[in-house]
Structure formats: C-alpha cells, structure tokens
CSV table of C-alpha atoms and ligand atoms in Angstrom, one decimal:
chain,number,residue,atom,x,y,z
C,1,MET,CA,-89.8,118.1,-59.7
C,2,THR,CA,-92.1,121.4,-59.1
C,3,LEU,CA,-89.7,124.6,-60.4
C,4,ARG,CA,-88.0,122.8,-63.2
C,5,PHE,CA,-85.5,124.1,-66.1
C,6,LEU,CA,-84.0,123.5,-68.9
C,7,THR,CA,-80.6,125.6,-70.9
C,8,SER,CA,-79.7,125.7,-74.4
C,9,GLY,CA,-77.0,127.6,-76.6
C,10,GLU,CA,-73.5,127.4,-77.1
C,11,SER,CA,-71.0,129.5,-75.9
C,12,HIS,CA,-70.1,131.8,-79.5
C,13,GLY,CA,-74.2,130.8,-80.4
C,14,PRO,CA,-76.3,133.8,-80.7
C,15,ALA,CA,-77.9,133.3,-77.4
C,16,LEU,CA,-78.4,131.2,-74.1
C,17,THR,CA,-81.6,130.4,-73.5
C,18,VAL,CA,-83.3,129.0,-70.4
C,19,ILE,CA,-87.6,128.0,-69.4
C,20,VAL,CA,-88.1,128.0,-66.1
C,21,GLU,CA,-91.4,126.5,-65.0
C,22,GLY,CA,-93.3,125.7,-62.5
C,23,LEU,CA,-93.3,129.2,-60.8
C,24,PRO,CA,-96.8,130.5,-59.5
C,25,CYS,CA,-98.9,133.7,-60.7
C,26,GLY,CA,-97.7,137.1,-58.7
C,27,VAL,CA,-93.9,136.2,-58.0
C,28,PRO,CA,-92.6,139.6,-58.4
C,29,VAL,CA,-89.3,140.2,-61.1
C,30,ASP,CA,-87.1,142.5,-61.6
C,31,ARG,CA,-84.9,142.5,-64.4
C,32,ALA,CA,-82.3,144.0,-63.1
C,33,VAL,CA,-81.4,142.4,-59.7
C,34,ILE,CA,-81.3,138.7,-61.9
C,35,ASP,CA,-79.1,141.8,-64.2
C,36,GLY,CA,-76.5,142.3,-61.1
C,37,ASP,CA,-76.1,137.9,-61.0
C,38,LEU,CA,-75.3,138.3,-64.2
C,39,ARG,CA,-72.7,141.0,-63.6
C,40,ARG,CA,-71.7,139.2,-60.3
C,41,ARG,CA,-71.2,135.8,-62.2
C,42,GLN,CA,-69.4,137.7,-64.7
C,43,GLY,CA,-66.9,139.3,-62.1
C,44,GLY,CA,-64.7,138.3,-59.9
C,45,TYR,CA,-60.7,138.3,-59.6
C,46,GLY,CA,-58.9,135.6,-62.5
C,47,ARG,CA,-61.4,136.4,-65.3
C,48,GLY,CA,-60.4,136.3,-68.8
C,49,GLY,CA,-60.6,138.9,-71.7
C,50,ARG,CA,-63.9,137.3,-72.6
C,51,MET,CA,-65.7,139.0,-69.6
C,52,LYS,CA,-64.1,142.7,-70.6
C,53,ILE,CA,-66.3,142.2,-74.6
C,54,GLU,CA,-69.4,141.1,-73.0
C,55,THR,CA,-72.1,142.3,-70.2
C,56,ASP,CA,-74.7,139.7,-69.9
C,57,THR,CA,-78.6,141.3,-69.5
C,58,VAL,CA,-81.3,139.7,-69.4
C,59,GLU,CA,-84.4,139.7,-71.8
C,60,ILE,CA,-88.0,138.0,-71.1
C,61,THR,CA,-90.1,136.6,-73.5
C,62,ALA,CA,-92.4,134.7,-71.9
C,63,GLY,CA,-94.1,134.0,-68.4
C,64,VAL,CA,-93.7,137.3,-67.1
C,65,ARG,CA,-96.2,140.3,-67.6
C,66,HIS,CA,-95.9,144.1,-65.8
C,67,GLY,CA,-93.1,142.9,-63.1
C,68,VAL,CA,-95.4,139.9,-61.9
C,69,THR,CA,-94.9,136.5,-62.8
C,70,LEU,CA,-97.9,135.0,-64.8
C,71,GLY,CA,-98.0,131.2,-63.8
C,72,SER,CA,-97.0,130.3,-67.4
C,73,PRO,CA,-93.3,128.7,-68.7
C,74,VAL,CA,-90.5,132.1,-67.7
C,75,THR,CA,-88.6,132.2,-71.1
C,76,LEU,CA,-85.1,134.7,-70.5
C,77,VAL,CA,-82.4,134.9,-73.3
C,78,ILE,CA,-79.2,136.2,-73.1
C,79,ARG,CA,-77.5,137.1,-76.1
C,80,ASN,CA,-74.0,136.6,-76.7
C,81,ARG,CA,-72.6,139.4,-77.4
C,82,ASP,CA,-69.6,137.8,-78.9
C,83,HIS,CA,-71.2,135.6,-81.8
C,84,ALA,CA,-70.8,138.8,-84.3
C,85,ASN,CA,-67.4,137.4,-84.2
C,86,TRP,CA,-68.3,133.5,-84.9
C,87,GLU,CA,-71.5,134.4,-86.8
C,88,ASP,CA,-70.1,132.0,-89.8
C,89,VAL,CA,-68.4,129.5,-87.4
C,90,MET,CA,-71.5,129.1,-85.6
C,91,SER,CA,-73.9,129.2,-88.2
C,92,PRO,CA,-76.6,126.6,-88.8
C,93,ASP,CA,-76.0,127.0,-92.1
C,94,PRO,CA,-73.8,124.5,-93.8
C,95,GLN,CA,-70.3,126.9,-94.7
C,96,PRO,CA,-67.3,127.2,-96.6
C,97,PRO,CA,-64.7,124.8,-95.2
C,98,GLU,CA,-62.6,128.0,-93.9
C,99,ALA,CA,-65.9,128.5,-91.1
C,100,GLN,CA,-65.0,125.2,-89.5
C,101,GLU,CA,-60.9,125.3,-90.0
C,102,ARG,CA,-60.3,129.0,-88.6
C,103,ARG,CA,-62.3,128.0,-85.2
C,104,ALA,CA,-60.6,124.6,-84.9
C,105,LEU,CA,-58.8,122.8,-82.3
C,106,ARG,CA,-57.2,120.1,-82.6
C,107,PHE,CA,-55.8,118.9,-79.3
C,108,PRO,CA,-58.0,118.2,-76.3
C,109,ARG,CA,-56.8,119.9,-73.0
C,110,PRO,CA,-56.7,117.3,-69.9
C,111,GLY,CA,-58.9,118.3,-67.8
C,112,HIS,CA,-61.8,119.5,-70.4
C,113,ALA,CA,-64.7,117.8,-71.9
C,114,ASP,CA,-63.0,117.9,-75.3
C,115,LEU,CA,-61.3,114.0,-75.9
C,116,ALA,CA,-64.8,112.5,-73.6
C,117,GLY,CA,-66.8,114.7,-75.7
C,118,ALA,CA,-64.8,113.2,-79.1
C,119,LEU,CA,-65.4,109.7,-78.2
C,120,LYS,CA,-68.8,110.4,-76.9
C,121,TYR,CA,-69.6,112.7,-80.0
C,122,GLN,CA,-67.6,110.1,-81.9
C,123,THR,CA,-65.5,113.4,-83.8
C,124,SER,CA,-62.4,115.1,-84.4
C,125,ASP,CA,-64.1,118.4,-84.4
C,126,LEU,CA,-63.5,119.5,-80.7
C,127,ARG,CA,-65.4,122.9,-81.1
C,128,ASN,CA,-68.7,120.8,-81.7
C,129,VAL,CA,-67.7,119.8,-78.3
C,130,LEU,CA,-66.4,122.8,-76.3
C,131,GLU,CA,-68.7,125.3,-77.6
C,132,ARG,CA,-71.9,123.2,-75.4
C,133,ALA,CA,-69.0,122.0,-72.7
C,134,SER,CA,-67.8,125.2,-71.8
C,135,ALA,CA,-69.3,126.9,-68.4
C,136,ARG,CA,-71.0,129.8,-70.8
C,137,GLU,CA,-74.1,127.7,-69.7
C,138,THR,CA,-73.9,128.7,-66.5
C,139,THR,CA,-75.1,132.4,-67.4
C,140,ALA,CA,-78.0,130.5,-68.1
C,141,ARG,CA,-78.4,128.8,-64.8
C,142,VAL,CA,-77.8,132.0,-62.8
C,143,ALA,CA,-80.9,134.0,-64.7
C,144,ALA,CA,-83.1,130.6,-63.7
C,145,GLY,CA,-81.8,130.7,-60.2
C,146,GLY,CA,-82.8,134.8,-60.4
C,147,LEU,CA,-86.9,134.0,-60.4
C,148,ALA,CA,-86.0,131.1,-57.8
C,149,ARG,CA,-84.4,133.7,-56.0
C,150,ALA,CA,-87.5,136.0,-56.8
C,151,LEU,CA,-89.9,133.4,-54.9
C,152,LEU,CA,-87.7,132.9,-52.4
C,153,ASP,CA,-87.4,136.2,-51.3
C,154,ALA,CA,-91.2,136.3,-51.3
C,155,VAL,CA,-91.6,134.2,-48.8
C,156,GLY,CA,-88.5,135.8,-46.2
C,157,ILE,CA,-85.3,133.4,-47.5
C,158,ALA,CA,-82.3,135.4,-48.9
C,159,ILE,CA,-79.5,133.2,-50.3
C,160,ARG,CA,-75.3,134.4,-50.1
C,161,SER,CA,-72.5,133.1,-50.8
C,162,HIS,CA,-68.4,133.5,-50.0
C,163,VAL,CA,-65.1,131.9,-51.3
C,164,LEU,CA,-63.5,129.9,-48.5
C,165,ARG,CA,-60.3,129.0,-50.5
C,166,ILE,CA,-58.2,130.0,-53.5
C,167,GLY,CA,-55.3,127.4,-53.9
C,168,ARG,CA,-53.0,127.1,-51.2
C,169,ILE,CA,-54.8,130.5,-49.1
C,170,GLY,CA,-58.3,129.5,-46.7
C,171,LEU,CA,-60.3,130.6,-44.6
C,172,ASP,CA,-60.2,127.5,-41.8
C,173,GLY,CA,-61.6,128.2,-38.8
C,174,ASP,CA,-64.9,129.0,-37.2
C,175,GLU,CA,-67.9,129.6,-40.0
C,176,VAL,CA,-68.5,133.2,-41.5
C,177,SER,CA,-71.4,134.5,-40.0
C,178,TRP,CA,-75.0,135.9,-42.1
C,179,ASP,CA,-73.7,139.0,-41.4
C,180,GLY,CA,-70.7,138.9,-42.1
C,181,LEU,CA,-71.4,137.9,-45.3
C,182,GLY,CA,-72.2,141.2,-46.2
C,183,GLN,CA,-69.5,142.6,-48.1
C,184,VAL,CA,-68.4,140.0,-49.4
C,185,GLU,CA,-69.1,141.7,-52.8
C,186,GLU,CA,-66.3,144.4,-52.0
C,187,SER,CA,-63.7,141.8,-52.4
C,188,PRO,CA,-62.0,141.3,-55.8
C,189,VAL,CA,-62.3,137.2,-54.7
C,190,ARG,CA,-65.6,137.4,-52.6
C,191,CYS,CA,-63.8,136.4,-50.0
C,192,ALA,CA,-65.6,138.0,-46.3
C,193,ASP,CA,-61.4,137.8,-45.0
C,194,GLN,CA,-60.2,141.4,-46.1
C,195,ALA,CA,-56.1,139.5,-45.5
C,196,LEU,CA,-57.2,136.9,-46.7
C,197,SER,CA,-58.2,138.5,-50.5
C,198,THR,CA,-55.2,140.1,-51.2
C,199,ALA,CA,-53.2,137.4,-50.8
C,200,MET,CA,-56.0,135.1,-52.9
C,201,THR,CA,-54.9,138.0,-55.3
C,202,GLU,CA,-51.2,137.3,-54.8
C,203,GLU,CA,-52.1,133.7,-55.4
C,204,ILE,CA,-53.7,134.8,-58.5
C,205,ASP,CA,-51.2,136.5,-59.5
C,206,ARG,CA,-48.2,134.2,-59.6
C,207,ALA,CA,-51.1,131.1,-61.2
C,208,LYS,CA,-50.7,133.6,-63.7
C,209,LYS,CA,-47.5,134.7,-64.2
C,210,ALA,CA,-46.7,131.1,-64.1
C,211,GLY,CA,-49.3,130.0,-67.6
C,212,ASP,CA,-51.5,128.2,-64.6
C,213,SER,CA,-54.9,128.1,-63.4
C,214,LEU,CA,-56.0,127.9,-59.8
C,215,GLY,CA,-59.4,125.5,-58.1
C,216,GLY,CA,-60.8,126.4,-54.2
C,217,SER,CA,-63.8,126.1,-52.8
C,218,PHE,CA,-66.7,128.3,-51.8
C,219,GLU,CA,-69.5,128.0,-49.7
C,220,VAL,CA,-73.6,129.0,-50.0
C,221,VAL,CA,-76.1,130.3,-47.5
C,222,ALA,CA,-79.6,130.4,-46.9
C,223,ARG,CA,-80.8,132.1,-44.3
C,224,GLY,CA,-85.1,131.9,-43.8
C,225,VAL,CA,-85.2,128.8,-44.8
C,226,PRO,CA,-88.2,126.6,-43.6
C,227,PRO,CA,-88.2,123.8,-41.6
C,228,GLY,CA,-89.8,120.0,-43.6
C,229,LEU,CA,-88.2,120.5,-46.9
C,230,GLY,CA,-86.9,117.6,-48.7
C,231,SER,CA,-88.5,114.0,-47.0
C,232,PHE,CA,-86.0,111.0,-45.7
C,233,SER,CA,-88.8,108.3,-47.2
C,234,GLN,CA,-87.4,108.2,-50.7
C,235,TRP,CA,-83.1,108.4,-51.3
C,236,ASP,CA,-83.9,110.6,-54.6
C,237,ARG,CA,-86.0,113.3,-52.3
C,238,ARG,CA,-83.9,113.9,-49.9
C,239,LEU,CA,-82.5,117.6,-49.8
C,240,ASP,CA,-78.6,117.1,-49.3
C,241,GLY,CA,-78.9,114.8,-52.8
C,242,ARG,CA,-80.7,117.3,-54.1
C,243,LEU,CA,-78.6,119.8,-53.2
C,244,ALA,CA,-75.5,118.3,-53.8
C,245,GLN,CA,-76.3,116.9,-57.8
C,246,ALA,CA,-77.1,120.6,-58.5
C,247,LEU,CA,-73.9,121.7,-56.9
C,248,MET,CA,-71.5,118.8,-58.1
C,249,SER,CA,-73.2,119.8,-61.7
C,250,ILE,CA,-71.5,123.1,-62.2
C,251,HIS,CA,-68.5,122.6,-64.3
C,252,ALA,CA,-65.3,122.3,-62.7
C,253,VAL,CA,-66.9,121.4,-58.9
C,254,LYS,CA,-65.2,118.3,-58.0
C,255,ALA,CA,-67.0,118.0,-54.2
C,256,VAL,CA,-70.0,119.1,-52.2
C,257,ALA,CA,-70.3,119.1,-48.3
C,258,ILE,CA,-73.4,119.9,-46.6
C,259,GLY,CA,-72.4,121.9,-43.1
C,260,ALA,CA,-69.4,121.0,-41.9
C,261,GLY,CA,-69.2,117.2,-43.7
C,262,PHE,CA,-65.6,117.5,-44.6
C,263,ALA,CA,-64.9,117.5,-41.6
C,264,ALA,CA,-67.0,114.9,-40.8
C,265,GLY,CA,-64.8,112.0,-40.7
C,266,ARG,CA,-62.1,113.5,-38.4
C,267,LEU,CA,-64.9,114.4,-35.8
C,268,SER,CA,-66.5,112.1,-32.7
C,269,GLY,CA,-70.1,112.1,-32.3
C,270,SER,CA,-69.9,114.2,-29.5
C,271,ALA,CA,-67.7,116.7,-31.2
C,272,PHE,CA,-70.0,116.8,-34.7
C,273,HIS,CA,-73.9,116.9,-33.6
C,274,ASP,CA,-75.7,120.0,-33.0
C,275,GLU,CA,-77.0,119.9,-29.6
C,276,ILE,CA,-80.8,120.9,-28.5
C,277,VAL,CA,-81.4,123.0,-26.4
C,278,PHE,CA,-84.3,125.1,-25.0
C,279,ASP,CA,-85.0,128.3,-24.0
C,280,PRO,CA,-88.4,130.6,-23.8
C,281,ALA,CA,-87.4,133.5,-25.9
C,282,ARG,CA,-85.9,131.2,-28.4
C,283,GLY,CA,-87.5,127.9,-27.9
C,284,VAL,CA,-85.9,124.6,-28.6
C,285,HIS,CA,-82.8,125.4,-30.7
C,286,ARG,CA,-79.7,124.2,-31.3
C,287,PRO,CA,-76.2,126.3,-30.0
C,288,THR,CA,-74.0,125.1,-33.7
C,289,ASN,CA,-74.7,124.1,-37.3
C,290,ARG,CA,-72.5,121.9,-38.1
C,291,ALA,CA,-75.3,119.5,-40.0
C,292,GLY,CA,-75.4,123.3,-42.3
C,293,GLY,CA,-79.2,122.9,-41.7
C,294,LEU,CA,-80.5,119.4,-42.9
C,295,GLU,CA,-80.9,116.1,-41.0
C,296,GLY,CA,-82.3,113.2,-43.1
C,297,GLY,CA,-82.2,115.1,-45.8
C,298,VAL,CA,-84.5,117.6,-44.7
C,299,THR,CA,-84.6,121.3,-43.5
C,300,ASN,CA,-84.3,121.4,-39.3
C,301,GLY,CA,-84.7,125.3,-39.8
C,302,GLU,CA,-81.5,126.5,-39.3
C,303,GLU,CA,-79.2,128.3,-41.6
C,304,LEU,CA,-78.4,126.0,-44.9
C,305,ARG,CA,-74.9,125.8,-45.6
C,306,VAL,CA,-73.5,123.6,-48.8
C,307,GLN,CA,-70.0,124.0,-49.8
C,308,ALA,CA,-68.2,123.0,-52.9
C,309,VAL,CA,-65.0,122.3,-54.2
C,310,VAL,CA,-63.8,123.6,-57.2
C,311,LYS,CA,-60.4,122.0,-59.5
C,312,PRO,CA,-58.0,124.1,-61.2
C,313,ILE,CA,-59.5,124.9,-64.8
C,314,PRO,CA,-58.0,123.1,-67.6
C,315,THR,CA,-56.9,125.7,-70.1
C,316,LEU,CA,-53.4,126.8,-69.5
C,317,MET,CA,-51.5,129.3,-70.7
C,318,THR,CA,-49.3,127.5,-70.4
C,319,PRO,CA,-50.2,123.9,-71.7
C,320,LEU,CA,-50.0,119.8,-70.5
C,321,ARG,CA,-49.2,117.4,-73.2
C,322,SER,CA,-51.8,116.8,-75.6
C,323,VAL,CA,-52.2,114.8,-78.5
C,324,ASP,CA,-53.3,116.1,-82.0
C,325,LEU,CA,-56.5,113.6,-82.7
C,326,GLN,CA,-55.5,113.2,-86.1
C,327,THR,CA,-51.9,112.4,-86.4
C,328,LYS,CA,-51.3,110.9,-82.9
C,329,GLU,CA,-48.1,113.1,-82.4
C,330,PRO,CA,-47.6,114.4,-79.7
C,331,ALA,CA,-49.0,118.6,-79.4
C,332,PRO,CA,-49.2,120.5,-76.1
C,333,ALA,CA,-52.8,120.8,-75.4
C,334,SER,CA,-54.5,123.8,-77.4
C,335,TYR,CA,-55.7,126.9,-75.9
C,336,GLU,CA,-57.7,129.5,-75.9
C,337,ARG,CA,-58.5,133.1,-74.2
C,338,SER,CA,-59.4,131.4,-70.6
C,339,ASP,CA,-59.7,132.7,-67.4
C,340,VAL,CA,-57.1,131.7,-64.8
C,341,CYS,CA,-59.5,130.9,-61.7
C,342,VAL,CA,-62.9,130.8,-61.3
C,343,VAL,CA,-64.3,130.0,-57.7
C,344,PRO,CA,-65.8,133.6,-56.9
C,345,ALA,CA,-67.9,133.0,-59.9
C,346,ALA,CA,-68.4,129.6,-59.6
C,347,GLY,CA,-70.2,130.7,-55.6
C,348,VAL,CA,-72.3,133.4,-57.6
C,349,VAL,CA,-73.4,130.2,-59.9
C,350,GLY,CA,-73.5,128.1,-56.5
C,351,GLU,CA,-76.2,130.6,-55.4
C,352,ALA,CA,-78.1,130.6,-58.3
C,353,MET,CA,-78.3,126.3,-58.0
C,354,THR,CA,-79.5,126.3,-54.2
C,355,ALA,CA,-82.1,129.0,-55.0
C,356,LEU,CA,-83.3,126.6,-57.4
C,357,VAL,CA,-82.9,123.3,-55.5
C,358,LEU,CA,-84.9,125.4,-52.3
C,359,GLY,CA,-87.6,127.0,-54.7
C,360,ASP,CA,-88.2,122.8,-56.0
C,361,ALA,CA,-88.5,122.1,-52.2
C,362,LEU,CA,-90.8,125.0,-51.4
C,363,LEU,CA,-93.0,124.5,-53.9
C,364,GLU,CA,-93.1,120.5,-53.4
C,365,LYS,CA,-93.9,121.0,-49.9
C,366,LEU,CA,-96.4,124.3,-49.3
C,367,GLY,CA,-97.5,124.6,-53.3
C,368,GLY,CA,-100.0,126.7,-54.7
C,369,ASP,CA,-100.8,128.4,-58.1
C,370,SER,CA,-100.6,131.7,-57.0
C,371,LEU,CA,-98.1,133.3,-54.6
C,372,THR,CA,-100.9,134.3,-52.5
C,373,GLU,CA,-102.1,130.9,-51.7
C,374,LEU,CA,-98.5,129.7,-51.0
C,375,LEU,CA,-98.1,132.2,-48.5
C,376,GLY,CA,-101.1,130.9,-47.0
C,377,HIS,CA,-99.7,127.5,-46.8
C,378,LEU,CA,-96.7,128.9,-45.2
C,379,LYS,CA,-98.4,131.1,-42.4
C,380,GLN,CA,-100.3,127.4,-41.6
C,381,SER,CA,-97.6,125.1,-41.5
C,382,ARG,CA,-95.8,128.0,-39.7
C,383,SER,CA,-98.7,128.1,-36.5
C,384,ALA,CA,-97.4,124.1,-35.7
C,385,TRP,CA,-94.2,124.5,-36.3
C,386,HIS,CA,-94.0,127.1,-33.5
C,387,GLN,CA,-96.3,124.8,-31.3
C,388,ILE,CA,-94.0,122.1,-31.7
C,389,LEU,CA,-90.8,124.0,-31.1
C,390,GLY,CA,-92.7,125.8,-28.2
C,391,THR,CA,-91.9,129.5,-29.8
C,392,PRO,CA,-93.5,132.7,-30.4
C,393,ARG,CA,-91.5,133.1,-34.0
C,394,MET,CA,-88.6,130.9,-36.1
C,395,GLY,CA,-87.8,130.0,-39.8
C,396,SER,CA,-87.6,133.1,-41.1
L,401,FMN,C1,-68.0,130.6,-64.5
L,401,FMN,C2,-67.2,129.1,-64.7
L,401,FMN,C3,-66.2,129.6,-65.7
L,401,FMN,C4,-64.8,129.0,-66.6
L,401,FMN,N1,-64.3,129.1,-67.2
L,401,FMN,C5,-63.3,128.2,-67.9
L,401,FMN,C6,-62.4,128.9,-68.9
L,401,FMN,O1,-62.4,130.5,-68.5
L,401,FMN,N2,-61.6,127.9,-69.1
L,401,FMN,C7,-61.9,126.7,-68.6
L,401,FMN,O2,-60.8,125.9,-69.7
L,401,FMN,N3,-62.2,126.4,-67.9
L,401,FMN,C8,-63.6,127.2,-67.5
L,401,FMN,N4,-64.3,126.7,-66.3
L,401,FMN,C9,-64.5,125.1,-66.4
L,401,FMN,C10,-64.4,124.1,-67.2
L,401,FMN,O3,-65.7,124.5,-67.9
L,401,FMN,C11,-64.7,122.4,-66.8
L,401,FMN,O4,-63.9,122.0,-66.3
L,401,FMN,C12,-65.1,121.4,-67.9
L,401,FMN,O5,-66.4,122.3,-68.4
L,401,FMN,C13,-65.0,119.9,-67.6
L,401,FMN,O6,-65.7,120.0,-67.0
L,401,FMN,P1,-65.4,119.4,-65.4
L,401,FMN,O7,-64.5,120.5,-64.8
L,401,FMN,O8,-67.1,119.8,-64.7
L,401,FMN,O9,-65.0,117.8,-66.0
L,401,FMN,C14,-65.3,127.3,-65.8
L,401,FMN,C15,-66.0,126.7,-64.8
L,401,FMN,C16,-66.8,127.9,-64.3
L,401,FMN,C17,-68.2,127.1,-63.4
C-alpha cells in the first residue's frame, strides 16, 4: 500500500488521531477545507444531540509546513469536546469504581458491536467495546480523506456523493449527472431531488416519533479519474475489491456495488454493458457508464461510481429485546443519545474512503516523491492514452 493511514481514539476519549503516510511533498493542504468536510459529516437531517455539542476541527501536528505537505507522515488530531463530561469515565489512570459504573451499558444493543465485542474481549463492560466500535471513528477517516482529496484535487480528480434512499423513499431511475450533484449540500438529507428530500425528512420524522431508526443508500462519484488505476493481475490489486472493502468498512454499511451493480443480476448482457464508440471530437468513448468506471478491476477513464447500502442504526429510543449479561434476565437494549438516520453523513465518509483508495491507486500507478514528479508522470501517461483513444484530450 502506497498511501496508508491508521486511526486511534475512543468516542468519548480526549481526541481522535490519524497518521497518514505516503503523501508526496508539495501537496497544498487547507485546514478549512478539511473542517468543511468534518462539518458535513456531522450534519444531515436525523442526527442526534451530540452533533450539537461538538463542532469538529482538525489540528495538524506533523507533516505539513506553511500549507504544503513535507513528504513525511501527516498527523491529524480532532479533539472530542464532549470529553470534558467524561474525564473520569474515560481516564487512562485508575479511578474509583463509580467512574466505571456511572456510564456503564449493561444490555447489548442488537445490531451494534456490544455483544460480539463482549465475547471477543471476554468482558461484560460494554463501555470498553462501544467506545472504539462507535462511528465517531469515522471523523478521523474524513480528516484523513481530506488529505487524499488534496492530492486528488492537485491532479484534477474531484469527488461528490449523494443520498439515493432513506427508508422507503428512494431515487430510482436514471443516474444523477455530475452537475446534478452540485447542489446536494443544500438538501437537508444530501439528496439531489428536492421533492424527494422533503419526503425523506418526513420519513425520518416518522421514524423518530416511533422511537425507531432508518437506513438507506448513497452513491459516491469521482470525476477526472485517470484510466489504468488498479490491476487485474492479482485479486488484492483489483480496484473494485479495494473500494468495496473501504466502503464496507464504514460502520453500518452492509452492501456495496460498483456502478449499476445492484441491478446487474437482473439485466441481460446487451442491456448492461457499455458499448464502445468513436467519433473524432471525443475519440473512443462510452455512451453509458453502468460499469461505474471500472472494468477488470481497473479504471477505464469514465466517472467512478460506487453505491453503498446503510442499515438502520442499532440504538433505538424504543429498544429491542436484549438481556442483562450479568443476571441473564430479559431487559430492553441500552439507549444512549443517538442518531435516527446517518445516511447523509455516511455518504461523506464514503467520499473520504473513496479518496483514500483512489489516492493510493494513483500513487501506485504514477508514483513520485513530490507532486511535481507525479504530475510529470501523469502528463507522460496522458499522451499514451490519447494515442490509444484517438483524441487530443481525455481523463480530466
Ligand atoms: C456517521 C455514522 C454515525 C453513526 N451513528 C450511530 C449512532 O448514533 N447510534 C448507533 O447506534 N449507530 C450509529 N452508527 C452505526 C454504528 O456505528 C454501527 O451500526 C455499529 O458500529 C455496528 O457496526 P456494523 O453496523 O457495521 O455491523 C453510525 C454510523 C455512521 C456511519
């Protein structure tokens, strides 16, 4: 892996930290842009109380000087402002038993990591499990993704996402164009269709009133992706597989499709595959993009499109049945301040994970210790692609 990152931090600990390694030197980094992504992750209709307590901002403690990367590992820190209310509960130092008891969660929530984590670590203290299992961790991913996006931006790759479905309300039919995604942030649910946005917020209101939660799906679109990223030469080098893993690793994501992948099993070959045509103005190109920009695990120069399905979040105000792990008596599952629907936020995390995978694949293909070197390699490759496709311009 050329571009890699590791996150650490508990949900109510002092901070989340992420180290991103492998970025070339000379990449412009703007903290305000990363903060903007962090804000988008915190937003979306259906988020809970915590989002109002915290406004995430990133600190850069290594690897960037005077607004550009140095080529050394970049360290990002995002403080948990809520930690002030949890200092003894989350203290790294030994504490009196009340500190452990005060925020104890005893009744595992179906769908969360509580029971699986209790079995894994052989503990009945669910706090130790959920603090790291919590999707608060995705904050660190969005920050890391901000660095990958800065790299992609420098080579002309841009990424957007949008919500396709929340509960029963879904955007079916034709794909939403890149330009159609330009206004998505104005929708409270990050949906490109205004009428559906309203229907989605009403669906969330209904779920909230019933003490329930909702899932849905989102799509990530990347534009300007050069062809030839990823490889079919080995299973773990395929970019479709790498993207699927990255998106599936997002909390609550249960299915991932490349392009029109969810419909692929229902269509015949002639209805599914994207024909290859030529005209002198555009060169060799594809009138459709059901493949989502990937064939054989390799980018083909079209827009990259990936969809993900998000399950309804597990913490329910009207709890499901559970069991007290100590007494084995039936008990309603624990409730802790929670969101109702996180699909709009999950899309923002999806953008970050896509950026990190694309950044890695880009550096693997074109390499370079500096951005200048990388851009030189890209220019060389472009002239070869133009020849093959018979067009003066492509890939951006
Ligand atoms: C941005 C985001 C926010 C989330 N917030 C919550 C939440 O407030 N409450 C909750 O129960 N689950 C929430 N989840 C989902 C859980 O973190 C997730 O279901 C849990 O970690 C178990 O993992 P799994 O669903 O992938 O199996 C959130 C997920 C995402 C992507």
